[in-house]
Structure formats: structure tokens, C-alpha cells
Tab-separated table of C-alpha atoms and ligand atoms in Angstrom:
chain	number	residue	atom	x	y	z
A	1	MET	CA	-30.356	-16.005	-0.322
A	2	PRO	CA	-30.067	-18.001	2.844
A	3	GLN	CA	-32.408	-17.437	5.441
A	4	ALA	CA	-31.645	-14.824	8.399
A	5	VAL	CA	-30.345	-16.265	11.488
A	6	ALA	CA	-30.207	-12.575	13.633
A	7	GLY	CA	-31.733	-9.359	13.336
A	8	PRO	CA	-30.843	-6.774	10.935
A	9	GLU	CA	-28.597	-4.802	12.773
A	10	ILE	CA	-26.086	-8.307	13.091
A	11	GLU	CA	-27.283	-9.314	9.129
A	12	ARG	CA	-25.988	-5.674	8.794
A	13	LEU	CA	-22.387	-6.712	10.615
A	14	ILE	CA	-21.852	-9.760	8.958
A	15	GLN	CA	-23.074	-8.542	5.351
A	16	LEU	CA	-20.017	-5.768	6.103
A	17	LEU	CA	-17.809	-8.071	7.431
A	18	ALA	CA	-18.231	-10.427	4.246
A	19	ARG	CA	-16.650	-7.468	1.823
A	20	MET	CA	-13.682	-7.760	3.799
A	21	PRO	CA	-11.011	-8.954	0.975
A	22	GLY	CA	-10.699	-12.979	2.321
A	23	LEU	CA	-13.731	-12.946	4.140
A	24	GLY	CA	-16.325	-15.337	2.879
A	25	PRO	CA	-20.081	-15.080	4.205
A	26	ARG	CA	-19.414	-18.172	6.531
A	27	SER	CA	-15.932	-16.424	7.920
A	28	ALA	CA	-18.047	-13.086	8.421
A	29	ARG	CA	-20.187	-15.013	10.537
A	30	ARG	CA	-17.790	-16.552	12.181
A	31	ALA	CA	-16.011	-13.395	12.762
A	32	ALA	CA	-19.223	-11.447	13.567
A	33	LEU	CA	-19.950	-13.929	16.190
A	34	GLN	CA	-16.665	-13.580	18.029
A	35	LEU	CA	-16.919	-9.858	17.461
A	36	ILE	CA	-20.551	-10.528	19.837
A	37	LYS	CA	-18.997	-12.522	22.061
A	38	LYS	CA	-16.609	-10.124	23.293
A	39	ARG	CA	-18.568	-7.105	22.823
A	40	ASP	CA	-16.383	-4.701	25.824
A	41	THR	CA	-13.160	-6.086	24.923
A	42	LEU	CA	-13.237	-6.018	21.074
A	43	LEU	CA	-16.577	-5.087	19.527
A	44	ALA	CA	-16.495	-1.495	21.647
A	45	PRO	CA	-12.811	-0.909	21.073
A	46	LEU	CA	-13.232	-2.089	17.762
A	47	GLY	CA	-16.037	0.402	16.597
A	48	GLU	CA	-14.847	3.326	18.098
A	49	ALA	CA	-11.107	2.618	15.896
A	50	MET	CA	-13.089	2.148	13.277
A	51	ARG	CA	-15.290	5.462	13.396
A	52	VAL	CA	-12.060	7.507	14.607
A	53	ALA	CA	-10.553	6.253	11.420
A	54	ALA	CA	-13.436	7.205	9.359
A	55	GLU	CA	-13.197	10.579	10.629
A	56	ARG	CA	-9.541	11.687	10.022
A	57	ILE	CA	-7.766	9.333	7.668
A	58	VAL	CA	-6.439	11.157	4.974
A	59	VAL	CA	-4.197	10.130	2.160
A	60	CYS	CA	-0.386	11.934	2.011
A	61	ARG	CA	-0.610	14.811	-0.771
A	62	GLU	CA	2.942	13.903	-0.675
A	63	CYS	CA	3.587	10.737	-1.156
A	64	GLY	CA	0.059	9.009	-1.459
A	65	ASN	CA	0.735	7.133	1.728
A	66	VAL	CA	-2.432	6.775	4.602
A	67	ASP	CA	-2.544	8.414	8.029
A	68	THR	CA	-4.529	10.689	10.432
A	69	CYS	CA	-1.707	13.326	9.407
A	70	ASP	CA	-1.122	15.430	6.076
A	71	PRO	CA	2.164	15.236	5.611
A	72	CYS	CA	2.181	11.866	6.708
A	73	THR	CA	4.609	10.296	9.639
A	74	ILE	CA	6.943	8.679	7.351
A	75	CYS	CA	7.119	11.901	5.041
A	76	ARG	CA	7.430	13.922	8.230
A	77	ASP	CA	10.533	11.337	9.602
A	78	SER	CA	13.275	14.166	9.206
A	79	ALA	CA	15.455	10.753	10.435
A	80	ARG	CA	14.794	9.132	6.585
A	81	ASP	CA	17.494	8.978	3.368
A	82	ARG	CA	15.858	11.327	1.490
A	83	SER	CA	18.242	10.354	-1.174
A	84	LEU	CA	16.019	7.255	-2.020
A	85	LEU	CA	12.542	7.393	-2.842
A	86	VAL	CA	10.402	4.214	-3.095
A	87	VAL	CA	8.515	3.633	-5.320
A	88	VAL	CA	4.955	0.624	-4.923
A	89	GLU	CA	2.057	0.214	-6.494
A	90	ASP	CA	-0.401	0.012	-3.025
A	91	VAL	CA	-0.046	1.502	0.239
A	92	SER	CA	-0.452	-2.665	1.236
A	93	ASP	CA	3.384	-2.706	-0.327
A	94	LEU	CA	4.626	0.476	1.472
A	95	TRP	CA	3.360	-1.499	4.894
A	96	ALA	CA	5.034	-4.227	3.540
A	97	LEU	CA	8.183	-2.953	3.166
A	98	GLU	CA	7.940	-0.475	6.382
A	99	ARG	CA	7.678	-4.056	8.287
A	100	SER	CA	10.241	-5.350	6.613
A	101	GLY	CA	12.214	-2.524	8.203
A	102	ALA	CA	14.638	-2.939	4.875
A	103	VAL	CA	14.851	0.670	4.123
A	104	GLN	CA	14.780	3.899	5.874
A	105	ALA	CA	13.460	5.951	3.203
A	106	ARG	CA	10.915	7.575	2.076
A	107	TYR	CA	7.781	6.124	-0.681
A	108	HIS	CA	5.777	7.467	-3.413
A	109	VAL	CA	2.294	5.355	-3.947
A	110	LEU	CA	1.440	5.285	-7.827
A	111	GLY	CA	-1.704	3.710	-6.792
A	112	GLY	CA	-2.165	1.209	-9.060
A	113	VAL	CA	-0.252	0.081	-12.270
A	114	LEU	CA	-0.815	0.232	-16.144
A	115	SER	CA	-3.090	-2.257	-17.319
A	116	ALA	CA	-4.270	-2.196	-20.852
A	117	LEU	CA	-6.816	-4.837	-19.438
A	118	ASP	CA	-8.460	-2.829	-16.913
A	119	GLY	CA	-8.223	0.340	-18.799
A	120	VAL	CA	-5.584	1.718	-16.339
A	121	ARG	CA	-3.788	4.347	-18.365
A	122	PRO	CA	-0.835	6.499	-16.924
A	123	GLU	CA	-3.145	9.936	-15.909
A	124	HIS	CA	-4.896	7.461	-13.855
A	125	LEU	CA	-1.810	7.142	-11.304
A	126	SER	CA	0.161	9.238	-9.615
A	127	ILE	CA	3.458	9.156	-12.286
A	128	ALA	CA	3.430	13.127	-12.836
A	129	ARG	CA	3.904	13.754	-9.106
A	130	LEU	CA	6.414	10.869	-9.199
A	131	VAL	CA	8.754	13.040	-11.875
A	132	GLU	CA	8.123	16.095	-9.733
A	133	ARG	CA	9.443	14.452	-6.862
A	134	ALA	CA	12.504	12.257	-8.191
A	135	ALA	CA	13.246	15.643	-9.799
A	136	ASP	CA	13.790	17.273	-6.092
A	137	PRO	CA	17.646	17.432	-6.376
A	138	ALA	CA	17.845	15.664	-3.099
A	139	VAL	CA	16.813	12.424	-4.836
A	140	THR	CA	19.971	10.404	-5.560
A	141	GLU	CA	18.117	6.820	-6.500
A	142	VAL	CA	14.639	5.760	-7.188
A	143	ILE	CA	13.826	2.101	-6.589
A	144	LEU	CA	10.763	0.406	-8.378
A	145	ALA	CA	9.290	-1.935	-5.843
A	146	LEU	CA	6.633	-2.699	-7.800
A	147	ASN	CA	5.268	-6.355	-7.665
A	148	ALA	CA	6.990	-8.759	-10.426
A	149	THR	CA	3.879	-9.089	-12.798
A	150	VAL	CA	3.159	-8.307	-16.319
A	151	ASP	CA	1.297	-4.855	-15.780
A	152	GLY	CA	3.904	-4.256	-12.638
A	153	GLN	CA	6.574	-4.578	-14.821
A	154	THR	CA	5.268	-2.558	-17.780
A	155	THR	CA	4.277	-0.031	-15.072
A	156	ALA	CA	8.468	-0.391	-14.182
A	157	HIS	CA	9.231	0.037	-18.095
A	158	TYR	CA	7.096	3.518	-18.234
A	159	VAL	CA	7.979	5.237	-15.272
A	160	THR	CA	11.586	4.669	-16.089
A	161	GLU	CA	11.945	6.260	-19.114
A	162	ALA	CA	9.408	8.845	-17.393
A	163	MET	CA	11.884	10.083	-15.500
A	164	SER	CA	15.144	8.795	-17.579
A	165	HIS	CA	15.692	12.930	-18.292
A	166	LEU	CA	16.448	13.353	-14.358
A	167	GLY	CA	19.524	10.838	-14.480
A	168	ARG	CA	18.521	9.344	-11.287
A	169	ARG	CA	19.836	5.941	-10.591
A	170	ILE	CA	17.439	3.791	-11.159
A	171	THR	CA	16.765	0.264	-9.101
A	172	ARG	CA	14.723	-2.754	-8.897
A	173	LEU	CA	13.719	-5.307	-6.637
A	174	ALA	CA	16.689	-8.415	-6.543
A	175	HIS	CA	15.920	-11.904	-6.266
A	176	GLY	CA	13.375	-13.449	-3.647
A	177	VAL	CA	10.890	-12.208	-5.620
A	178	PRO	CA	9.327	-14.717	-7.655
A	179	VAL	CA	7.489	-14.057	-10.579
A	180	GLY	CA	3.941	-12.908	-10.216
A	181	GLY	CA	4.783	-12.482	-6.562
A	182	GLU	CA	3.075	-9.587	-5.017
A	183	LEU	CA	4.950	-7.957	-2.158
A	184	ASP	CA	2.201	-7.871	0.637
A	185	TYR	CA	2.336	-11.679	0.960
A	186	LEU	CA	6.233	-12.122	0.852
A	187	ASP	CA	7.680	-12.680	4.168
A	188	GLU	CA	10.267	-9.710	5.999
A	189	GLY	CA	13.100	-11.281	5.144
A	190	THR	CA	12.537	-12.202	1.702
A	191	LEU	CA	11.541	-8.448	1.114
A	192	SER	CA	14.337	-7.358	3.261
A	193	ALA	CA	16.662	-9.153	1.153
A	194	ALA	CA	15.516	-8.078	-2.281
A	195	ILE	CA	15.794	-4.752	-1.281
A	196	ARG	CA	18.902	-4.778	-0.171
A	197	SER	CA	20.456	-6.624	-3.467
A	198	ARG	CA	18.583	-4.298	-5.240
A	199	THR	CA	19.187	-4.040	-9.420
A	200	ALA	CA	20.046	-1.255	-11.645
A	201	PHE	CA	16.774	-1.007	-14.013
B	1	LIG	ZN1	3.564	10.947	3.030
């Protein structure tokens, strides 16, 4: 355990920041220092934004997105194409697709992928709810925007099977998504192209 360089309040800030993905203890110290230096313009507003988020954030019961309202802003948006349902693994993938602006549809967040190794089984994911939503007569196509990993593809097959009786067109992202690739790391252009040239699953 390295020796503390600051009081417990600052140490706690550093320790919490170090839990963020991509931030190790070193970067966390740098981030903490930056926050402290910009106390009025960054630290205080960030603290307030986090307090509000912690109080108001809910998971959308419709699609699994996170927002401050339920149904979420996307589910409430009447301008979206109701015939398309885009299935994603995680909220980060939903956000990545929204950033790409490739599709004006509604989403369904599975909350993970099937994994024999990690013991993730169908009942742990939002698959039953997806089948329910896909059964809506307004839905004609389900786009499986899952990561091109082994588990992502296993999940795609399982979900396709679970929806087969509905007779919906089921498509998946096309080229541009590298094998083993995660959507959140793709640039918007690649994601956009992958949605546009989706193929039947
Ligand atoms: Zn929603």
C-alpha cells in the first residue's frame, strides 16, 4: 500500500476515481488533482451532476436504457421508426449507435451476452422481454447489433431461435465490425456503414 499523500477526503476521491474503467491509480491521482485545481468550474459542478444522476437515474422498463425518465427519452420519441428494433448487449452500445446517427429506431438492451464460462444463461438476460416486444405487430425487423465476439454471436443465434416463431426479418451488422470487435470502440462512420449494409441473419 503506497503512503497517502493527502488527507482522507482526497484519498477517498482518488480511490473512487481509480475504480473507473481505464483509470489506474496514477491517472486517478492526476484526475483528482485536476478536479481540485478546478474546484469551482469542474469539481463542484461535477459533484452536483453526479448527485442528481445518482438520485434520478432509472432503468427504462421498456428497453433497458438508462435515463432520468421511464420510459426513456428514446422510447418516448414518436419520430422513431417503430418497425425497427435494434438489439444491443449493453447501454454503451446503444449510446455508440446513437452517436453514429445510423438508425432512428428503438432499442432493446439485453444486459449482457450468454457465456458458458461466466455462467450467464438466457434467464439472466432480457431475452423474454425482447421476444415480447418483437411480437408487437408494428415491428417488422429486428437488427442484432451484438459484438462480433464468440459470446456475442452465440447470443445472436439463441435470440434468433427464440424469435423464429414470430416471422420477423432478423438482420445483423455487416462488414466493418472486426471479429472480436466491440461496438463501443468503433468509430461512428464504421458503425453507420455496418448498420446500413446489415445482412439477413
Ligand atoms: Zn427505453
